[in-house]
Coordinates of C-alpha atoms in Angstrom, one line a residue:
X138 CA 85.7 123.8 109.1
X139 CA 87.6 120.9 107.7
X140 CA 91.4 122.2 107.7
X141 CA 93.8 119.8 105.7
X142 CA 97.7 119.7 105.7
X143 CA 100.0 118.8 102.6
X144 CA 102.8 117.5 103.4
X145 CA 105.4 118.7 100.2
X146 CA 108.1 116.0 100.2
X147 CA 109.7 115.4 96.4
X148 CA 106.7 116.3 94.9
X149 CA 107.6 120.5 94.8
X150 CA 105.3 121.7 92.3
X151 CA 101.4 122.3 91.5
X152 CA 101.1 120.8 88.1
X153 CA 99.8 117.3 88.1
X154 CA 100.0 116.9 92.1
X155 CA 97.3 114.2 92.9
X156 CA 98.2 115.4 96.5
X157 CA 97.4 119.0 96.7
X158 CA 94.6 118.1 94.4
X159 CA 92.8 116.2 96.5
X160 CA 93.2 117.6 99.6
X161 CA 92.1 121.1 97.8
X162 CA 89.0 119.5 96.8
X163 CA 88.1 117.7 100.1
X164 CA 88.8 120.6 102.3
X165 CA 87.8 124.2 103.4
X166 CA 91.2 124.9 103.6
X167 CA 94.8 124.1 102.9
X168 CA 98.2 124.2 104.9
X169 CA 101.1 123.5 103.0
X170 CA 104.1 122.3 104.7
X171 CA 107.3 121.4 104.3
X172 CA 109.5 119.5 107.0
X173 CA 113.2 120.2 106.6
X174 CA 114.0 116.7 107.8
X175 CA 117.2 117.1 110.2
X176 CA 118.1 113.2 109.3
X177 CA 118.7 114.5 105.8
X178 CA 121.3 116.6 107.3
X179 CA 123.6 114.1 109.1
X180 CA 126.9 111.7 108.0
X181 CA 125.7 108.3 107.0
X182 CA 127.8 105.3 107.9
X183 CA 129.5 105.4 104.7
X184 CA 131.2 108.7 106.2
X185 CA 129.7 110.9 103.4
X186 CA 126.8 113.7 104.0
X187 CA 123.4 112.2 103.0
X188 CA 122.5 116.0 101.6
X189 CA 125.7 117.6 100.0
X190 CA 125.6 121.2 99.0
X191 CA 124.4 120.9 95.6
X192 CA 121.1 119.3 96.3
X193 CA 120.4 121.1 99.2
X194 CA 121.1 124.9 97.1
X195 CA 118.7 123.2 94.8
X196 CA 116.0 122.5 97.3
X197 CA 115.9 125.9 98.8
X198 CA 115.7 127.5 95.4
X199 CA 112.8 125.0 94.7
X200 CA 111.4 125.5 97.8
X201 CA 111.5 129.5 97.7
X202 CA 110.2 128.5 94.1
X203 CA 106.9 126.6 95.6
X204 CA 106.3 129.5 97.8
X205 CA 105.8 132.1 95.7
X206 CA 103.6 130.1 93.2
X207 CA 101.8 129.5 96.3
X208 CA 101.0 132.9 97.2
X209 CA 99.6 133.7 93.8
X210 CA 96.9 131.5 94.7
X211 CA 96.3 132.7 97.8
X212 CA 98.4 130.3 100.0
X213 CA 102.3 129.9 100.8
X214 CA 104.8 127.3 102.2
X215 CA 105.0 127.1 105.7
X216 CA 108.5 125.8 106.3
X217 CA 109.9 123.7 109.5
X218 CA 112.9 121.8 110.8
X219 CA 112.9 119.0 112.7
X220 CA 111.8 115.4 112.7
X221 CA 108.6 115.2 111.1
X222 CA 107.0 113.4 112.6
X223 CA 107.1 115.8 115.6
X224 CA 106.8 118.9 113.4
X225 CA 104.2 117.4 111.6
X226 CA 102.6 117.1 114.8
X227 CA 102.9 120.3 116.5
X228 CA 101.5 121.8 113.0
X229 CA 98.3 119.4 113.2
X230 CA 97.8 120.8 116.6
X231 CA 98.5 124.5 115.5
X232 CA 95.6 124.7 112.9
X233 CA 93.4 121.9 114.4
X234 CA 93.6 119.8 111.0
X235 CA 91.8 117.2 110.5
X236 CA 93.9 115.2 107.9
X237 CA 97.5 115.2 106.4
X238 CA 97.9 114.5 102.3
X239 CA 101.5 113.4 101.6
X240 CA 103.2 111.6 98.5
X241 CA 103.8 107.7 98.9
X242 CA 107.1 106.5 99.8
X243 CA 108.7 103.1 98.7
X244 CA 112.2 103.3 100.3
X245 CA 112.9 102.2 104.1
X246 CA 114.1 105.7 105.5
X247 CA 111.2 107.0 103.6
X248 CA 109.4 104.6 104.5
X249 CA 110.0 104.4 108.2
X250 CA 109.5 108.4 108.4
X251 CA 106.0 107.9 107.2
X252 CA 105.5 105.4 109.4
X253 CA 106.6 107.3 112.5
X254 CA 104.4 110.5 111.3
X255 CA 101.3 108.6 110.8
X256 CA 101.9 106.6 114.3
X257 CA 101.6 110.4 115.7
X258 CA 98.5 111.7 114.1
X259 CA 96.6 108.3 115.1
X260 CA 97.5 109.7 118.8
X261 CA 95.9 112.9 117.2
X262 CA 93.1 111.7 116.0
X263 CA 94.5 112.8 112.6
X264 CA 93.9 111.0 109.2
X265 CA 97.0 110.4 106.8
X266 CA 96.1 109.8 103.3
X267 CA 99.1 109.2 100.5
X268 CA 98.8 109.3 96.7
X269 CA 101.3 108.1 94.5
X270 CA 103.0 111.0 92.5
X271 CA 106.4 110.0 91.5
X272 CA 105.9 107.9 88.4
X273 CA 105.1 107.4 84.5
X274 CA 102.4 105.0 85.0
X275 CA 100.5 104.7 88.0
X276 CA 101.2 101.1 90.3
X277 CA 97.3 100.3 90.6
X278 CA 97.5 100.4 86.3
X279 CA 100.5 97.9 85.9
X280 CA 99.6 94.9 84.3
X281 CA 100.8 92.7 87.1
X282 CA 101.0 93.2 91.3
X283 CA 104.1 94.3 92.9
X284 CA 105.4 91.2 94.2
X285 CA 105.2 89.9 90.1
X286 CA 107.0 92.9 88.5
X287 CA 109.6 90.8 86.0
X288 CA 113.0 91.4 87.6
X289 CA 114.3 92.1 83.7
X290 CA 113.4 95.8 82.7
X291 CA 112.8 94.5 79.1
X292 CA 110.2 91.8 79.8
X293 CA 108.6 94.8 82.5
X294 CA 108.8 97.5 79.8
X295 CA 107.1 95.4 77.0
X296 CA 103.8 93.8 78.8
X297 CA 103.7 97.6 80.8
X298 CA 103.3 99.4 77.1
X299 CA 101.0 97.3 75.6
X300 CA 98.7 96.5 78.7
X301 CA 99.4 99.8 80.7
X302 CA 97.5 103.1 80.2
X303 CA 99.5 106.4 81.5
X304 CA 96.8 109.0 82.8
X305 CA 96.6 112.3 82.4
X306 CA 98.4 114.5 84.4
X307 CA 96.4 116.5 86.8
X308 CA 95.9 120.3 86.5
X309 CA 97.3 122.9 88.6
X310 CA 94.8 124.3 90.9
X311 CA 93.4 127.8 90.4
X312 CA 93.2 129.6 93.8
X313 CA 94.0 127.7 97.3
X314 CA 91.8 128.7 100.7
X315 CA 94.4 128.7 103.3
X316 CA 95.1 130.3 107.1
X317 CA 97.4 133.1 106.6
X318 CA 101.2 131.6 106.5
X319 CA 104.1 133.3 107.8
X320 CA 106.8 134.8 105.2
X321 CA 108.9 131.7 103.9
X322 CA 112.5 131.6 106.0
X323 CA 114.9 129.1 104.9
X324 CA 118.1 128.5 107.0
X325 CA 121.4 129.1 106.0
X326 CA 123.4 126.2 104.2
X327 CA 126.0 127.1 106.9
X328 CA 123.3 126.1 109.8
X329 CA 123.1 122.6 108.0
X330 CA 126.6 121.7 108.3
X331 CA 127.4 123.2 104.4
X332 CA 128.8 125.4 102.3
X333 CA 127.7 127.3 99.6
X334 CA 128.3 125.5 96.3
X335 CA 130.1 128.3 94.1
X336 CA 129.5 127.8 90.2
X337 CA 132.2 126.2 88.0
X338 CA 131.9 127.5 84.5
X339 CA 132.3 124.5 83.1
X340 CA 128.8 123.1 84.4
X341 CA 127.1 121.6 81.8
X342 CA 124.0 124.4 83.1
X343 CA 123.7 126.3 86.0
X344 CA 120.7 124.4 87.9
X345 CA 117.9 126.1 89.4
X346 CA 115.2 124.5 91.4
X347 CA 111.7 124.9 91.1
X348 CA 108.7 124.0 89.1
X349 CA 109.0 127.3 86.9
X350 CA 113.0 126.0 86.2
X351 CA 111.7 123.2 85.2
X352 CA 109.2 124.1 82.8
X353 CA 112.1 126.8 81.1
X354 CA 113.7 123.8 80.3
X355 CA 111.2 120.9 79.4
X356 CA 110.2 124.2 76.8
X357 CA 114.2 124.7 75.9
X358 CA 114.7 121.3 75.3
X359 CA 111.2 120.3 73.3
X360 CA 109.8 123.1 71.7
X361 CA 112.3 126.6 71.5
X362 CA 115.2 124.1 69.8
X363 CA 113.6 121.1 68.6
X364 CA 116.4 119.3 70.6
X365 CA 114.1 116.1 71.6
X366 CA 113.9 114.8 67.5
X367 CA 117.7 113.7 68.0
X368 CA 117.9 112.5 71.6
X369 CA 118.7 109.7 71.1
X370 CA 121.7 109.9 68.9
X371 CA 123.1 112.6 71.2
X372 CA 122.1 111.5 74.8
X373 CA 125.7 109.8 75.2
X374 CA 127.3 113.4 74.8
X375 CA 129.2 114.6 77.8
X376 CA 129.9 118.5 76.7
X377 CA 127.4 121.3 76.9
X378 CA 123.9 122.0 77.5
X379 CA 122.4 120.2 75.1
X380 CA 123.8 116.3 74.5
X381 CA 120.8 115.4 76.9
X382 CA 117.4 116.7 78.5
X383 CA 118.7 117.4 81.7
X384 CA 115.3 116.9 83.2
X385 CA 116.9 114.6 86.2
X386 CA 117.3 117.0 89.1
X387 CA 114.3 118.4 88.8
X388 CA 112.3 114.6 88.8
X389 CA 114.3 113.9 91.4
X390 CA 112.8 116.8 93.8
X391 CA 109.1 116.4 92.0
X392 CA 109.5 120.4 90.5
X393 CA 107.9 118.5 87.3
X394 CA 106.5 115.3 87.1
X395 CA 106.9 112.3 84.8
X396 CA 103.2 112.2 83.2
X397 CA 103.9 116.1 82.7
X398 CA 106.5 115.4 80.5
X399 CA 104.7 112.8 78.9
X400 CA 102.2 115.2 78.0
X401 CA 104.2 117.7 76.4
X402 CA 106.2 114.9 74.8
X403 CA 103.1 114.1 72.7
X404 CA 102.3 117.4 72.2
X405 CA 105.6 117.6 70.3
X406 CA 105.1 114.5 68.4
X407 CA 102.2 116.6 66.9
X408 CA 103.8 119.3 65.8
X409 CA 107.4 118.1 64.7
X410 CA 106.7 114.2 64.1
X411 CA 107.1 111.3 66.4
X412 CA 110.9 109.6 66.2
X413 CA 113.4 106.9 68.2
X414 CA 114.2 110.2 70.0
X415 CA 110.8 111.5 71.0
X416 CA 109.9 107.5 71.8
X417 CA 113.5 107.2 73.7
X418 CA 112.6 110.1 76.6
X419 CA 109.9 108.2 77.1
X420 CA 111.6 105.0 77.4
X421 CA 114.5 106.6 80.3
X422 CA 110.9 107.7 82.1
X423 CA 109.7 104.1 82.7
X424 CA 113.4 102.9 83.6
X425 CA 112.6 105.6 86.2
X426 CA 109.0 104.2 87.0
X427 CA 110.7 100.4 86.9
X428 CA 113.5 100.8 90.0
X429 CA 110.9 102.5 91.7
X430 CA 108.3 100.1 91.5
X431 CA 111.5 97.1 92.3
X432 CA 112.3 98.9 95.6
X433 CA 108.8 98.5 96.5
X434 CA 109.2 94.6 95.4
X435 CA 112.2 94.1 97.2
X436 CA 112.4 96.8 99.9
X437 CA 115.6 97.0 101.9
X438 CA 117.7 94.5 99.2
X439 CA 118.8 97.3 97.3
X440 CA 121.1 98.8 100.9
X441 CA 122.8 95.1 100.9
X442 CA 126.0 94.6 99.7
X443 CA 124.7 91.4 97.7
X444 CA 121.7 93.2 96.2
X445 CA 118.7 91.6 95.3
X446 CA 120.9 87.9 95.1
X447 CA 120.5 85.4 96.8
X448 CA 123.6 83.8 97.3
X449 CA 126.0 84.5 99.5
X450 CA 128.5 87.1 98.3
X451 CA 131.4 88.3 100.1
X452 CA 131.7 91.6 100.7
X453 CA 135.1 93.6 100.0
X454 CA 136.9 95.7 102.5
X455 CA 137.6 99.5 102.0
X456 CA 141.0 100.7 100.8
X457 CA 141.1 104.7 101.5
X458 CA 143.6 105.5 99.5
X459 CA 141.8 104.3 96.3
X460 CA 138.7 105.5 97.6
X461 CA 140.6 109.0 98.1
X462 CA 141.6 108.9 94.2
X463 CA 138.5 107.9 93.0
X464 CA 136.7 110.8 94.2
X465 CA 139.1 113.2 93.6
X466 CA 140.1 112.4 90.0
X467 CA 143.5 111.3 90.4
X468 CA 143.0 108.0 89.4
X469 CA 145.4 106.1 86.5
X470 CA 142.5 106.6 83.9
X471 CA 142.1 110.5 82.2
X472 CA 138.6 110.0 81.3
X473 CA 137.5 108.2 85.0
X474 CA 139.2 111.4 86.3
X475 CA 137.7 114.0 84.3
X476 CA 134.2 112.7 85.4
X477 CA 134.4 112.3 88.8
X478 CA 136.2 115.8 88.7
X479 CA 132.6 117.1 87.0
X480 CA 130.9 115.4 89.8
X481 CA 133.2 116.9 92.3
X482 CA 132.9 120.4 91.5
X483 CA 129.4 120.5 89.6
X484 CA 126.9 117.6 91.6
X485 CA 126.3 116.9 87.9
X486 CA 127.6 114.2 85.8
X487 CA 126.9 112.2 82.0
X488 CA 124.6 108.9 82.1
X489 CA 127.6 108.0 80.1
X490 CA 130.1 109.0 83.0
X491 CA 128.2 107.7 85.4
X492 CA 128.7 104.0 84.2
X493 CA 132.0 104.5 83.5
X494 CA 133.0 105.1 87.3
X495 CA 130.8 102.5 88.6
X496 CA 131.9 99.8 86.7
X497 CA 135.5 101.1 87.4
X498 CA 135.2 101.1 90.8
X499 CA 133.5 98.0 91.4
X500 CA 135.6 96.0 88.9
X501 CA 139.4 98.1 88.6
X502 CA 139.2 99.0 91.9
X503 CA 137.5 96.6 93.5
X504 CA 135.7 98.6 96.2
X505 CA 131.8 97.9 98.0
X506 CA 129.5 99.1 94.9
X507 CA 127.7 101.1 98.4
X508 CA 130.5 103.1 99.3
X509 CA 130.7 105.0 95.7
X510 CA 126.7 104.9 95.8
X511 CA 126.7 106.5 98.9
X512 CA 129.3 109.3 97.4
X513 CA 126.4 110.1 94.6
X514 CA 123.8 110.2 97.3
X515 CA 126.2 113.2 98.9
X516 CA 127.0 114.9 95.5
X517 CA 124.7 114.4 93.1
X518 CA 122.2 117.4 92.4
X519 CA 119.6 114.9 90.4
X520 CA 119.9 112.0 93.4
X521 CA 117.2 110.0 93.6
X522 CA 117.1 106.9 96.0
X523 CA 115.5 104.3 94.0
X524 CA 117.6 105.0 90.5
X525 CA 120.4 105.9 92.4
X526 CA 121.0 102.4 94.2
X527 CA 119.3 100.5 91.6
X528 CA 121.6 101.5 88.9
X529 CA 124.7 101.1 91.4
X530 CA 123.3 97.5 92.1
X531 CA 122.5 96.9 88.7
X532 CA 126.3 97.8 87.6
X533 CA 127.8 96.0 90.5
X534 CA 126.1 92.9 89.5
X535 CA 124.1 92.5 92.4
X536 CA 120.4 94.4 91.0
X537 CA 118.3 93.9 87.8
X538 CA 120.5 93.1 85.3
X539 CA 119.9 90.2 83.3
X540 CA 124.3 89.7 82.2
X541 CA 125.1 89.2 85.7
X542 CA 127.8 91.4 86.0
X543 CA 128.6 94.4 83.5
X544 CA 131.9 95.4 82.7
X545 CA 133.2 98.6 81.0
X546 CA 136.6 98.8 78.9
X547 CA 137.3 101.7 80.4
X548 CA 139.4 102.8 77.6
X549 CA 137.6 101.8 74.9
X550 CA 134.4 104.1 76.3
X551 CA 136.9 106.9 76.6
X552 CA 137.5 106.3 72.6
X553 CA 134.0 106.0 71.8
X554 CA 133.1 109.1 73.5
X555 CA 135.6 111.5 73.4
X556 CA 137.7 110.3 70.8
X557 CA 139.2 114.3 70.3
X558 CA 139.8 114.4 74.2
X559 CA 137.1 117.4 74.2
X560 CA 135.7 116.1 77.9
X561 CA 139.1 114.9 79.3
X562 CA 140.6 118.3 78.4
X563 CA 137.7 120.6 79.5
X564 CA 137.8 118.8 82.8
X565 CA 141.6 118.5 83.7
X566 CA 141.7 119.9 86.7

């Protein structure tokens, strides 16, 4: 009997996952795992938590999520904690697999993890196949090779859309043949080192992972309110619900995929008309696909204080007490403070916030663009590790950006976007 595992990683769903897919339709039957990696769990050399509470509330719900869609086909999530490489391992062993199906990585740690697990099933005897299932369009389809991506997202963006063809996404399979798999346990937040996140009632939404969350609000947000036909004049809102899709912390764990979206994005354009707005979600997916596809150009770059540059830039020293501020909202600037407050107590904050802080902290406070990248890695709910440190190089003047380095007026963004002082007020803390 050939017995297959799939290794869940941020790919937590069933819809258009090349992944389970495959290994559904190459096997007699199906394990699906997930490793609770216990290096996602520890203080990174910035001093921050690499998992904060908000992601990891987020992941369990996703997780439990995955499980029960499982079981209606006949399978579950089998759930371990470790080092996977190891678990992995002792799992291959367990149910005498033959071959492990995981998602492709492009990030070192990432990287280095599926290194390490693969090193242990060659010991095994145990095959390791990967399929990329993070992005819009598919690496083998881009109209150039890795190593040739244009570092300017405009020049990438342009040749990709008229050369590039995005495939369909894959369906969702119909029954899986599994071993039976233990009742899903998920530790307490508390054995992780965290807290539960309590709910501030000013959050923009109350996030809930998983694939079935996800598709609530990719409906919400298309096709119960119409909401995608004026995107793009409201994505720079930083009140409510509704200024923007809100699709990013689900992307980030893979509860719904980019191609998925894509799907139903066309869909809409047939029944309400395509617009700059339905065009411009599209458009934020492939600035998703592009810092993906540049960490795999330029691998570890994106960790170094100078970025993707090549000159020699020194790097700034750390000053605590502004640090201190910064994160806690009690900077000089109102509108700096109200957004990092949101972050603070939410794991959530505005594309338009998100700037704003960055470019302040670089350029007013004059801090290493790594340590406030390493904050968002901790508190963000939506993290992901290749927009997360791209945008953060990109801002510091170090990444992709083709102005060298971008500065905000700080008060003049805080007049353009909250000229009635309806964000600053809601979020005085």
């Amino acid at each position: 009997m050939k017995t297959a595992l799939v290794w869940f990683k941020t790919d937590l769903r069933i819809h258009d996952n090349e992944t389970l897919v495959k290994a559904i339709s190459k096997s007699d039957q199906v394990i699906p795992v997930y490793c609770i990696d216990e290096s996602h769990f520890t203080t990174t050399d910035y001093g921050f938590q690499k998992t904060g509470s908000f992601r990891a509330q987020f992941l369990f719900e996703a997780l439990q999520d995955l499980d029960e869609q499982l079981r209606a086909l006949g399978s579950g999530l089998l759930v371990v904690k470790g080092k996977p490489e190891v678990e992995i391992s002792k799992l291959v062993q367990m149910y005498h697999a033959q071959k492990v199906y995981a998602k492709r990585e492009v990030a070192f740690e990432e990287l280095a993890t599926e290194k390490k697990v693969q090193a242990a099933l060659f010991k095994l005897g145990c095959d390791f196949e990967t399929h990329s299932t993070s992005t819009l369009y598919h690496a083998e389809d881009l109209p150039f090779t890795i190593k040739d991506i244009p570092e300017v997202f405009t020049n990438f963006r342009k040749k990709t859309e008229k050369d590039a063809e995005i495939r369909a996404p894959f369906a969702a399979p119909t029954c899986i043949a599994s071993s039976k798999i233990p009742s899903l346990v998920l530790p307490d937040l508390a054995e992780l080192g965290l807290e539960k996140p309590t709910i501030d009632s000013r959050a923009v939404l109350p996030f809930v992972g998983g694939e079935r969350a996800a598709s609530k609000r990719l409906n919400h947000y298309l096709f119960d309110s119409q909401l995608l036909s004026t995107y793009k004049e409201t994505r720079n809102g930083m009140v409510g619900p509704d200024y923007s899709s809100k699709f990013s912390p689900w992307l980030a764990l893979g509860c719904i995929s980019p191609r998925y979206i894509y799907n139903k994005v066309k869909f809409y354009e047939t029944q309400f008309g395509a617009n700059d707005s339905t065009y411009w979600l599209v458009f934020e997916l492939l600035w998703r696909d592009y810092f993906r596809f540049m960490f795999k150009k330029h691998k570890t770059k994106y960790f170094l204080y100078a970025g993707i540059k090549t000159e020699k830039v020194l790097s700034k020293s750390l000053n605590e007490k502004l640090l201190f501020q910064w994160i806690n909202g009690t900077t000089n600037s109102d509108f700096i403070n109200a957004n990092m407050i949101e972050l603070k107590q939410t794991g959530f904050m505005s594309n338009r916030g998100r700037q704003n802080v960055a470019s302040y902290f670089c350029n007013e406070l004059q801090q290493d663009w790594r340590i406030g990248a390493a904050y968002f890695e901790q508190q963000l709910i939506d993290y992901d590790v290749s927009s997360n440190w791209g945008n953060w190089a990109y801002l510091a003047g170090v990444g992709n950006d083709p102005r060298g380095h971008r500065y905000f007026n700080i008060e003049k963004q805080a007049t353009d976007y909250d000229r009635q002082y309806a964000y600053r007020n809601l979020w005085k803390d």
